[in-house]
Amino acid sequence: LISISSLLLGTTITISSSHWMMAWTGLEINTLAILPLISNPHHPRAIEAATKYFLVQAAASTLLLFSSTTNALFTGQWDITQLTHPTSCLLLTTAISIKLGLVPFHFWFPEVLQGSSLMTSLLLTTAMKFPPITLLLMASPSLNFTLLTTMAIASAALGGWMGLNQTQIRKILAFSSISHLGWMTIIIIYNPKLTLITFYLYCMMTAATLLT
């Protein structure tokens, strides 16, 4: 109950904040809330998945905080929509890509999903992607388009190719998620609302598959 309510709280804080520190706080609450759920069936594979997830997400959160602090240092702005410093834009694009699992930062996602239960996998592929995608939407004018486009094309291609090579359903869904995220991030440059519709449709399809 505490974990689920913390997940809801963390997501709500992130998606409703306009200040970088609040957004970061929400992401941290989310990360800490999902860890007990990943390691819930208490076996070595689940503990390994939880450890990998924690290390990657902690690194991404640190990078996000570093990006917003750098921007505040040079521009005096903590507002999410006012990210203008080029280095900050580059760091933010990288941080959110690590959080989402875009290529080349995708390596952790199939491993974590494989070590989790089906319901936790559902949370990881849908609910846990929502706050970073919201941040991506809010900061979309500030993002480094060259880096984002490169990662999006690589994700769409690699997600499809690697998915063909798998026999385990959770790994197939993990690579499907990477591929879908590639399409979502490439659309975000041109039409952010379309990205959100794509994300909702993806959530519905994934939920249907995993619940079945």
PDB file of N, CA and C in Angstrom, residues 79-141:
ATOM      1  N   ASP A  79      12.819  27.134 -13.793  1.00  0.00           N
ATOM      2  CA  ASP A  79      11.577  26.725 -14.447  1.00  0.00           C
ATOM      3  C   ASP A  79      11.850  25.662 -15.516  1.00  0.00           C
ATOM      4  N   ILE A  80      10.990  24.633 -15.573  1.00  0.00           N
ATOM      5  CA  ILE A  80      11.192  23.526 -16.519  1.00  0.00           C
ATOM      6  C   ILE A  80      11.168  24.015 -17.973  1.00  0.00           C
ATOM      7  N   THR A  81      10.313  24.982 -18.264  1.00  0.00           N
ATOM      8  CA  THR A  81      10.187  25.452 -19.653  1.00  0.00           C
ATOM      9  C   THR A  81      11.279  26.450 -20.043  1.00  0.00           C
ATOM     10  N   GLN A  82      12.121  26.859 -19.074  1.00  0.00           N
ATOM     11  CA  GLN A  82      13.145  27.877 -19.349  1.00  0.00           C
ATOM     12  C   GLN A  82      14.560  27.295 -19.395  1.00  0.00           C
ATOM     13  N   LEU A  83      14.677  26.060 -19.856  1.00  0.00           N
ATOM     14  CA  LEU A  83      15.994  25.437 -19.951  1.00  0.00           C
ATOM     15  C   LEU A  83      16.644  25.897 -21.255  1.00  0.00           C
ATOM     16  N   THR A  84      17.611  26.808 -21.159  1.00  0.00           N
ATOM     17  CA  THR A  84      18.158  27.426 -22.382  1.00  0.00           C
ATOM     18  C   THR A  84      19.650  27.193 -22.587  1.00  0.00           C
ATOM     19  N   HIS A  85      20.371  26.834 -21.537  1.00  0.00           N
ATOM     20  CA  HIS A  85      21.822  26.662 -21.672  1.00  0.00           C
ATOM     21  C   HIS A  85      22.139  25.395 -22.486  1.00  0.00           C
ATOM     22  N   PRO A  86      22.984  25.477 -23.534  1.00  0.00           N
ATOM     23  CA  PRO A  86      23.231  24.317 -24.417  1.00  0.00           C
ATOM     24  C   PRO A  86      23.720  23.059 -23.695  1.00  0.00           C
ATOM     25  N   THR A  87      24.649  23.228 -22.734  1.00  0.00           N
ATOM     26  CA  THR A  87      25.159  22.064 -21.988  1.00  0.00           C
ATOM     27  C   THR A  87      24.039  21.405 -21.192  1.00  0.00           C
ATOM     28  N   SER A  88      23.188  22.241 -20.565  1.00  0.00           N
ATOM     29  CA  SER A  88      22.059  21.724 -19.790  1.00  0.00           C
ATOM     30  C   SER A  88      21.098  20.947 -20.683  1.00  0.00           C
ATOM     31  N   CYS A  89      20.852  21.470 -21.880  1.00  0.00           N
ATOM     32  CA  CYS A  89      19.941  20.792 -22.823  1.00  0.00           C
ATOM     33  C   CYS A  89      20.470  19.416 -23.201  1.00  0.00           C
ATOM     34  N   LEU A  90      21.788  19.354 -23.442  1.00  0.00           N
ATOM     35  CA  LEU A  90      22.439  18.092 -23.804  1.00  0.00           C
ATOM     36  C   LEU A  90      22.355  17.089 -22.658  1.00  0.00           C
ATOM     37  N   LEU A  91      22.650  17.569 -21.427  1.00  0.00           N
ATOM     38  CA  LEU A  91      22.618  16.697 -20.253  1.00  0.00           C
ATOM     39  C   LEU A  91      21.213  16.212 -19.944  1.00  0.00           C
ATOM     40  N   LEU A  92      20.222  17.111 -20.111  1.00  0.00           N
ATOM     41  CA  LEU A  92      18.835  16.725 -19.837  1.00  0.00           C
ATOM     42  C   LEU A  92      18.361  15.660 -20.829  1.00  0.00           C
ATOM     43  N   THR A  93      18.685  15.854 -22.110  1.00  0.00           N
ATOM     44  CA  THR A  93      18.301  14.879 -23.129  1.00  0.00           C
ATOM     45  C   THR A  93      18.883  13.503 -22.781  1.00  0.00           C
ATOM     46  N   THR A  94      20.152  13.493 -22.346  1.00  0.00           N
ATOM     47  CA  THR A  94      20.810  12.228 -21.956  1.00  0.00           C
ATOM     48  C   THR A  94      20.144  11.628 -20.722  1.00  0.00           C
ATOM     49  N   ALA A  95      19.875  12.462 -19.701  1.00  0.00           N
ATOM     50  CA  ALA A  95      19.292  11.970 -18.439  1.00  0.00           C
ATOM     51  C   ALA A  95      17.932  11.321 -18.676  1.00  0.00           C
ATOM     52  N   ILE A  96      17.071  11.995 -19.449  1.00  0.00           N
ATOM     53  CA  ILE A  96      15.729  11.440 -19.685  1.00  0.00           C
ATOM     54  C   ILE A  96      15.814  10.185 -20.562  1.00  0.00           C
ATOM     55  N   SER A  97      16.780  10.162 -21.480  1.00  0.00           N
ATOM     56  CA  SER A  97      16.965   8.968 -22.317  1.00  0.00           C
ATOM     57  C   SER A  97      17.379   7.764 -21.476  1.00  0.00           C
ATOM     58  N   ILE A  98      18.230   8.003 -20.477  1.00  0.00           N
ATOM     59  CA  ILE A  98      18.635   6.906 -19.576  1.00  0.00           C
ATOM     60  C   ILE A  98      17.422   6.433 -18.780  1.00  0.00           C
ATOM     61  N   LYS A  99      16.629   7.384 -18.288  1.00  0.00           N
ATOM     62  CA  LYS A  99      15.440   7.022 -17.504  1.00  0.00           C
ATOM     63  C   LYS A  99      14.445   6.203 -18.314  1.00  0.00           C
ATOM     64  N   LEU A 100      14.272   6.577 -19.578  1.00  0.00           N
ATOM     65  CA  LEU A 100      13.304   5.873 -20.423  1.00  0.00           C
ATOM     66  C   LEU A 100      13.864   4.563 -20.984  1.00  0.00           C
ATOM     67  N   GLY A 101      15.176   4.528 -21.213  1.00  0.00           N
ATOM     68  CA  GLY A 101      15.783   3.332 -21.794  1.00  0.00           C
ATOM     69  C   GLY A 101      15.922   3.415 -23.301  1.00  0.00           C
ATOM     70  N   LEU A 102      16.253   4.612 -23.795  1.00  0.00           N
ATOM     71  CA  LEU A 102      16.494   4.762 -25.235  1.00  0.00           C
ATOM     72  C   LEU A 102      17.889   4.236 -25.572  1.00  0.00           C
ATOM     73  N   VAL A 103      18.057   3.747 -26.802  1.00  0.00           N
ATOM     74  CA  VAL A 103      19.393   3.323 -27.256  1.00  0.00           C
ATOM     75  C   VAL A 103      20.305   4.552 -27.258  1.00  0.00           C
ATOM     76  N   PRO A 104      21.537   4.540 -26.822  1.00  0.00           N
ATOM     77  CA  PRO A 104      22.337   3.405 -26.339  1.00  0.00           C
ATOM     78  C   PRO A 104      22.246   3.154 -24.835  1.00  0.00           C
ATOM     79  N   PHE A 105      21.238   3.686 -24.169  1.00  0.00           N
ATOM     80  CA  PHE A 105      21.100   3.476 -22.714  1.00  0.00           C
ATOM     81  C   PHE A 105      20.002   2.454 -22.408  1.00  0.00           C
ATOM     82  N   HIS A 106      19.791   1.514 -23.336  1.00  0.00           N
ATOM     83  CA  HIS A 106      18.672   0.575 -23.218  1.00  0.00           C
ATOM     84  C   HIS A 106      19.044  -0.690 -22.453  1.00  0.00           C
ATOM     85  N   PHE A 107      20.369  -0.937 -22.257  1.00  0.00           N
ATOM     86  CA  PHE A 107      20.867  -2.236 -21.781  1.00  0.00           C
ATOM     87  C   PHE A 107      20.217  -2.727 -20.487  1.00  0.00           C
ATOM     88  N   TRP A 108      19.814  -1.800 -19.608  1.00  0.00           N
ATOM     89  CA  TRP A 108      19.278  -2.211 -18.306  1.00  0.00           C
ATOM     90  C   TRP A 108      17.828  -2.699 -18.387  1.00  0.00           C
ATOM     91  N   PHE A 109      17.085  -2.219 -19.374  1.00  0.00           N
ATOM     92  CA  PHE A 109      15.630  -2.414 -19.362  1.00  0.00           C
ATOM     93  C   PHE A 109      15.188  -3.877 -19.554  1.00  0.00           C
ATOM     94  N   PRO A 110      15.676  -4.582 -20.594  1.00  0.00           N
ATOM     95  CA  PRO A 110      15.268  -5.995 -20.734  1.00  0.00           C
ATOM     96  C   PRO A 110      15.671  -6.846 -19.529  1.00  0.00           C
ATOM     97  N   GLU A 111      16.846  -6.557 -18.962  1.00  0.00           N
ATOM     98  CA  GLU A 111      17.337  -7.326 -17.809  1.00  0.00           C
ATOM     99  C   GLU A 111      16.429  -7.137 -16.588  1.00  0.00           C
ATOM    100  N   VAL A 112      16.056  -5.876 -16.342  1.00  0.00           N
ATOM    101  CA  VAL A 112      15.203  -5.572 -15.176  1.00  0.00           C
ATOM    102  C   VAL A 112      13.826  -6.204 -15.366  1.00  0.00           C
ATOM    103  N   LEU A 113      13.291  -6.108 -16.581  1.00  0.00           N
ATOM    104  CA  LEU A 113      11.962  -6.670 -16.858  1.00  0.00           C
ATOM    105  C   LEU A 113      11.965  -8.187 -16.693  1.00  0.00           C
ATOM    106  N   GLN A 114      13.046  -8.831 -17.150  1.00  0.00           N
ATOM    107  CA  GLN A 114      13.153 -10.285 -17.068  1.00  0.00           C
ATOM    108  C   GLN A 114      13.183 -10.764 -15.623  1.00  0.00           C
ATOM    109  N   GLY A 115      13.724  -9.947 -14.716  1.00  0.00           N
ATOM    110  CA  GLY A 115      13.828 -10.336 -13.313  1.00  0.00           C
ATOM    111  C   GLY A 115      12.614  -9.954 -12.478  1.00  0.00           C
ATOM    112  N   SER A 116      11.634  -9.268 -13.101  1.00  0.00           N
ATOM    113  CA  SER A 116      10.459  -8.804 -12.345  1.00  0.00           C
ATOM    114  C   SER A 116       9.255  -9.706 -12.593  1.00  0.00           C
ATOM    115  N   SER A 117       8.252  -9.575 -11.724  1.00  0.00           N
ATOM    116  CA  SER A 117       6.998 -10.309 -11.956  1.00  0.00           C
ATOM    117  C   SER A 117       6.212  -9.607 -13.062  1.00  0.00           C
ATOM    118  N   LEU A 118       5.146 -10.258 -13.545  1.00  0.00           N
ATOM    119  CA  LEU A 118       4.388  -9.683 -14.666  1.00  0.00           C
ATOM    120  C   LEU A 118       3.721  -8.352 -14.307  1.00  0.00           C
ATOM    121  N   MET A 119       3.187  -8.259 -13.097  1.00  0.00           N
ATOM    122  CA  MET A 119       2.513  -7.016 -12.703  1.00  0.00           C
ATOM    123  C   MET A 119       3.511  -5.867 -12.523  1.00  0.00           C
ATOM    124  N   THR A 120       4.691  -6.200 -11.983  1.00  0.00           N
ATOM    125  CA  THR A 120       5.732  -5.169 -11.845  1.00  0.00           C
ATOM    126  C   THR A 120       6.226  -4.752 -13.230  1.00  0.00           C
ATOM    127  N   SER A 121       6.324  -5.716 -14.153  1.00  0.00           N
ATOM    128  CA  SER A 121       6.715  -5.405 -15.530  1.00  0.00           C
ATOM    129  C   SER A 121       5.733  -4.434 -16.162  1.00  0.00           C
ATOM    130  N   LEU A 122       4.457  -4.643 -15.863  1.00  0.00           N
ATOM    131  CA  LEU A 122       3.418  -3.743 -16.382  1.00  0.00           C
ATOM    132  C   LEU A 122       3.626  -2.327 -15.853  1.00  0.00           C
ATOM    133  N   LEU A 123       3.921  -2.219 -14.556  1.00  0.00           N
ATOM    134  CA  LEU A 123       4.189  -0.908 -13.952  1.00  0.00           C
ATOM    135  C   LEU A 123       5.424  -0.254 -14.569  1.00  0.00           C
ATOM    136  N   LEU A 124       6.474  -1.062 -14.751  1.00  0.00           N
ATOM    137  CA  LEU A 124       7.732  -0.528 -15.292  1.00  0.00           C
ATOM    138  C   LEU A 124       7.582  -0.038 -16.728  1.00  0.00           C
ATOM    139  N   THR A 125       6.772  -0.752 -17.528  1.00  0.00           N
ATOM    140  CA  THR A 125       6.650  -0.371 -18.940  1.00  0.00           C
ATOM    141  C   THR A 125       5.637   0.747 -19.175  1.00  0.00           C
ATOM    142  N   THR A 126       4.709   0.964 -18.232  1.00  0.00           N
ATOM    143  CA  THR A 126       3.690   2.004 -18.457  1.00  0.00           C
ATOM    144  C   THR A 126       3.821   3.158 -17.451  1.00  0.00           C
ATOM    145  N   ALA A 127       3.466   2.913 -16.189  1.00  0.00           N
ATOM    146  CA  ALA A 127       3.412   3.989 -15.186  1.00  0.00           C
ATOM    147  C   ALA A 127       4.767   4.652 -14.961  1.00  0.00           C
ATOM    148  N   MET A 128       5.850   3.865 -14.958  1.00  0.00           N
ATOM    149  CA  MET A 128       7.171   4.431 -14.677  1.00  0.00           C
ATOM    150  C   MET A 128       7.719   5.248 -15.843  1.00  0.00           C
ATOM    151  N   LYS A 129       7.123   5.087 -17.023  1.00  0.00           N
ATOM    152  CA  LYS A 129       7.573   5.858 -18.192  1.00  0.00           C
ATOM    153  C   LYS A 129       6.854   7.212 -18.268  1.00  0.00           C
ATOM    154  N   PHE A 130       5.741   7.314 -17.552  1.00  0.00           N
ATOM    155  CA  PHE A 130       4.905   8.511 -17.680  1.00  0.00           C
ATOM    156  C   PHE A 130       5.591   9.799 -17.191  1.00  0.00           C
ATOM    157  N   PRO A 131       6.189   9.813 -15.959  1.00  0.00           N
ATOM    158  CA  PRO A 131       6.847  11.061 -15.525  1.00  0.00           C
ATOM    159  C   PRO A 131       7.981  11.533 -16.441  1.00  0.00           C
ATOM    160  N   PRO A 132       8.925  10.629 -16.874  1.00  0.00           N
ATOM    161  CA  PRO A 132       9.976  11.130 -17.783  1.00  0.00           C
ATOM    162  C   PRO A 132       9.423  11.642 -19.113  1.00  0.00           C
ATOM    163  N   ILE A 133       8.368  10.973 -19.630  1.00  0.00           N
ATOM    164  CA  ILE A 133       7.784  11.430 -20.903  1.00  0.00           C
ATOM    165  C   ILE A 133       7.117  12.794 -20.717  1.00  0.00           C
ATOM    166  N   THR A 134       6.501  13.016 -19.549  1.00  0.00           N
ATOM    167  CA  THR A 134       5.902  14.325 -19.258  1.00  0.00           C
ATOM    168  C   THR A 134       6.973  15.407 -19.225  1.00  0.00           C
ATOM    169  N   LEU A 135       8.120  15.096 -18.588  1.00  0.00           N
ATOM    170  CA  LEU A 135       9.231  16.055 -18.553  1.00  0.00           C
ATOM    171  C   LEU A 135       9.750  16.324 -19.963  1.00  0.00           C
ATOM    172  N   LEU A 136       9.803  15.264 -20.766  1.00  0.00           N
ATOM    173  CA  LEU A 136      10.247  15.395 -22.153  1.00  0.00           C
ATOM    174  C   LEU A 136       9.306  16.317 -22.928  1.00  0.00           C
ATOM    175  N   LEU A 137       8.000  16.177 -22.665  1.00  0.00           N
ATOM    176  CA  LEU A 137       6.995  17.033 -23.313  1.00  0.00           C
ATOM    177  C   LEU A 137       7.147  18.487 -22.887  1.00  0.00           C
ATOM    178  N   MET A 138       7.302  18.700 -21.563  1.00  0.00           N
ATOM    179  CA  MET A 138       7.378  20.064 -21.045  1.00  0.00           C
ATOM    180  C   MET A 138       8.653  20.778 -21.501  1.00  0.00           C
ATOM    181  N   ALA A 139       9.745  20.002 -21.618  1.00  0.00           N
ATOM    182  CA  ALA A 139      11.027  20.608 -21.993  1.00  0.00           C
ATOM    183  C   ALA A 139      11.332  20.415 -23.478  1.00  0.00           C
ATOM    184  N   SER A 140      10.337  19.985 -24.261  1.00  0.00           N
ATOM    185  CA  SER A 140      10.607  19.640 -25.671  1.00  0.00           C
ATOM    186  C   SER A 140      11.255  20.760 -26.500  1.00  0.00           C
ATOM    187  N   PRO A 141      10.923  22.063 -26.291  1.00  0.00           N
ATOM    188  CA  PRO A 141      11.619  23.086 -27.084  1.00  0.00           C
ATOM    189  C   PRO A 141      13.105  23.201 -26.734  1.00  0.00           C
TER     190      PRO A 141
END
